[in-house]
Tab-separated table of C-alpha atoms in Angstrom:
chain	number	residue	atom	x	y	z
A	1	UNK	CA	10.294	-20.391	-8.213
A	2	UNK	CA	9.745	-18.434	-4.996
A	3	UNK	CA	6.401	-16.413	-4.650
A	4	UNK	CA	6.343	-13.206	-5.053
A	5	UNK	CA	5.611	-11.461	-1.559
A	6	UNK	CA	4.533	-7.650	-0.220
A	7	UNK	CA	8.200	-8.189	1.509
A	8	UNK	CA	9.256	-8.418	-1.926
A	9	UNK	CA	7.820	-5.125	-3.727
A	10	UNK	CA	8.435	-3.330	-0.200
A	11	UNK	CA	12.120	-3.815	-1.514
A	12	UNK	CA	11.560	-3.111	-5.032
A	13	UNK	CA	10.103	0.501	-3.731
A	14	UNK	CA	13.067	0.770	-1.624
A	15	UNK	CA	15.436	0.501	-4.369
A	16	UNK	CA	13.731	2.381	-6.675
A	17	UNK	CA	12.751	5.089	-4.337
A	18	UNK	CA	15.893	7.124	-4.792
A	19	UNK	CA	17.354	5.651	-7.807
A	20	UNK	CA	16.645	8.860	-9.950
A	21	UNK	CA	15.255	6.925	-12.740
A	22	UNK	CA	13.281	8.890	-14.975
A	23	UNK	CA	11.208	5.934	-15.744
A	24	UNK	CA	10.301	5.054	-12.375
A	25	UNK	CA	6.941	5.480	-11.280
A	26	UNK	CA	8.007	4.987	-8.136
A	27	UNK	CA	11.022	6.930	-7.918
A	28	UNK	CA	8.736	9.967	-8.959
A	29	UNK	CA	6.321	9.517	-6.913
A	30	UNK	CA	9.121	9.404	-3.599
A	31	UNK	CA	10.478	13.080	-5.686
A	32	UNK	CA	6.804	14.083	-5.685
A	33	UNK	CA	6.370	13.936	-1.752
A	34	UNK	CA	3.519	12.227	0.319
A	35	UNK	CA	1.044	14.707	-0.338
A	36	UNK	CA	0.837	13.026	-4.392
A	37	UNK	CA	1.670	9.112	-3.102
A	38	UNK	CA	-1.296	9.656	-0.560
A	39	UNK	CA	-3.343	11.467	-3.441
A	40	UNK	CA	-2.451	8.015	-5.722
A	41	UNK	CA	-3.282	6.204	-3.004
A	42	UNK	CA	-6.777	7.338	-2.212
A	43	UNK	CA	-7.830	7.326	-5.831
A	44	UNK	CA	-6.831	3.835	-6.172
A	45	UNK	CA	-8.652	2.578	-3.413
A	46	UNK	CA	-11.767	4.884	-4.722
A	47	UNK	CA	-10.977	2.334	-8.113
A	48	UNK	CA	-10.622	-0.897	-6.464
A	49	UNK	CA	-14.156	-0.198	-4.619
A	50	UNK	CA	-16.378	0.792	-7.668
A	51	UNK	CA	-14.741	-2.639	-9.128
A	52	UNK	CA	-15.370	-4.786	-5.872
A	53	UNK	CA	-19.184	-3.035	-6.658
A	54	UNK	CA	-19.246	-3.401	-10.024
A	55	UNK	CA	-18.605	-7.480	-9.731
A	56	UNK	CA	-15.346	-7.136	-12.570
A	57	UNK	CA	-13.338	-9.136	-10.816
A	58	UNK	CA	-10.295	-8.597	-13.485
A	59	UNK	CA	-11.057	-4.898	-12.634
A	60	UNK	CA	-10.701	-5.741	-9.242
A	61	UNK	CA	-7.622	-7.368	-9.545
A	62	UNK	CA	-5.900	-4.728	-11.463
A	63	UNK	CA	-6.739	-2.658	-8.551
A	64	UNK	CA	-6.081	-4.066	-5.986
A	65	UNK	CA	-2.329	-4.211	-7.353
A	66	UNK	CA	-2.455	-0.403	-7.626
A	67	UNK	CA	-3.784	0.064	-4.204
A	68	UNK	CA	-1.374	-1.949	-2.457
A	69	UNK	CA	1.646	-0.559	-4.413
A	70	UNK	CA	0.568	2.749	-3.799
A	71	UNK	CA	-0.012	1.575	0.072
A	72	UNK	CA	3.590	0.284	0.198
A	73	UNK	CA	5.097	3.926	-1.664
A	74	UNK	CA	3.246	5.790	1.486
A	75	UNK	CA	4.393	3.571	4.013
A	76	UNK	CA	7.976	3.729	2.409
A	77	UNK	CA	7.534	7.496	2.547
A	78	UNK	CA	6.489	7.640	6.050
A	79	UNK	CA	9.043	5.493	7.235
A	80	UNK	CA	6.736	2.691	8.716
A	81	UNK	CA	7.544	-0.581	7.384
A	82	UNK	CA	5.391	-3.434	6.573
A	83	UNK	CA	6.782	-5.308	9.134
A	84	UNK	CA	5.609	-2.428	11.661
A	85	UNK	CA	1.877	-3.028	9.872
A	86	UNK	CA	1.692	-6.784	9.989
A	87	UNK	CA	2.626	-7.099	13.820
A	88	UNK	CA	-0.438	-5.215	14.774
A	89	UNK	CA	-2.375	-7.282	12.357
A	90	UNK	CA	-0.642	-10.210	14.340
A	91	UNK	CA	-2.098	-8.206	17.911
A	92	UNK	CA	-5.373	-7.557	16.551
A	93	UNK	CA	-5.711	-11.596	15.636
A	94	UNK	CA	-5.795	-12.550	19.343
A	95	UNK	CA	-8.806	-10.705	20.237
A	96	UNK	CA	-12.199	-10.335	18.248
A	97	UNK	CA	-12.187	-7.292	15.882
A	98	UNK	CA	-15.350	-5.853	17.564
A	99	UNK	CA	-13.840	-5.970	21.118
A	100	UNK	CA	-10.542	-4.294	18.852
A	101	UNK	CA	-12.339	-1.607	17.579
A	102	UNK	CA	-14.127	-0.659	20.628
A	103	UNK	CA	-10.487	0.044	23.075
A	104	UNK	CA	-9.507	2.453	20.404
A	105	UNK	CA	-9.614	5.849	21.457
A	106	UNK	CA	-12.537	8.171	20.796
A	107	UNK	CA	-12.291	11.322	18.993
């Protein structure tokens, strides 16, 4: 059996993203708008940290599933694409992160 991938939900969102399913989370969520998938989003990743602090790593698990789905339904809704996320992960891995962080922009 294959493993299961962010490629792979990235699709499942896709499909389900328009599929007028009334028992889609995520079809809702795309009928809902950005302003309620980035609202979903930040109060997942508010979760996932008070479990990372709390030490419950099954909490923290849990999470972290919610956060990145939720990640993956605002992408999909702003039409950027994982693929468009990991390649400037890929840039940022040839220099140090410090020396990364400091040619962004100010402001």
């Amino acid at each position: 059996m294959a493993e299961f991938s962010l490629s792979d939900l990235e699709e499942t969102i896709r499909e389900r993203a328009h599929s007028g399913d009334r028992e889609s989370w995520t079809a809702k969520l795309f009928a809902r708008g950005i302003d309620k998938a980035a609202q979903k989003l930040g109060e997942e990743a508010v979760e996932t940290v008070i479990a990372a602090v709390k030490g419950d790593k099954q909490a923290l698990v849990s999470e972290s599933a919610d956060l990145i789905y939720h990640w993956l339904v605002v992408l999909g809704l702003s039409g950027v694409s994982l693929s468009d996320v990991l390649k400037e992960l890929e840039g940022r891995t040839r220099r140090s992160g410090i020396a990364e962080k400091a040619s962004r922009p100010k402001g």
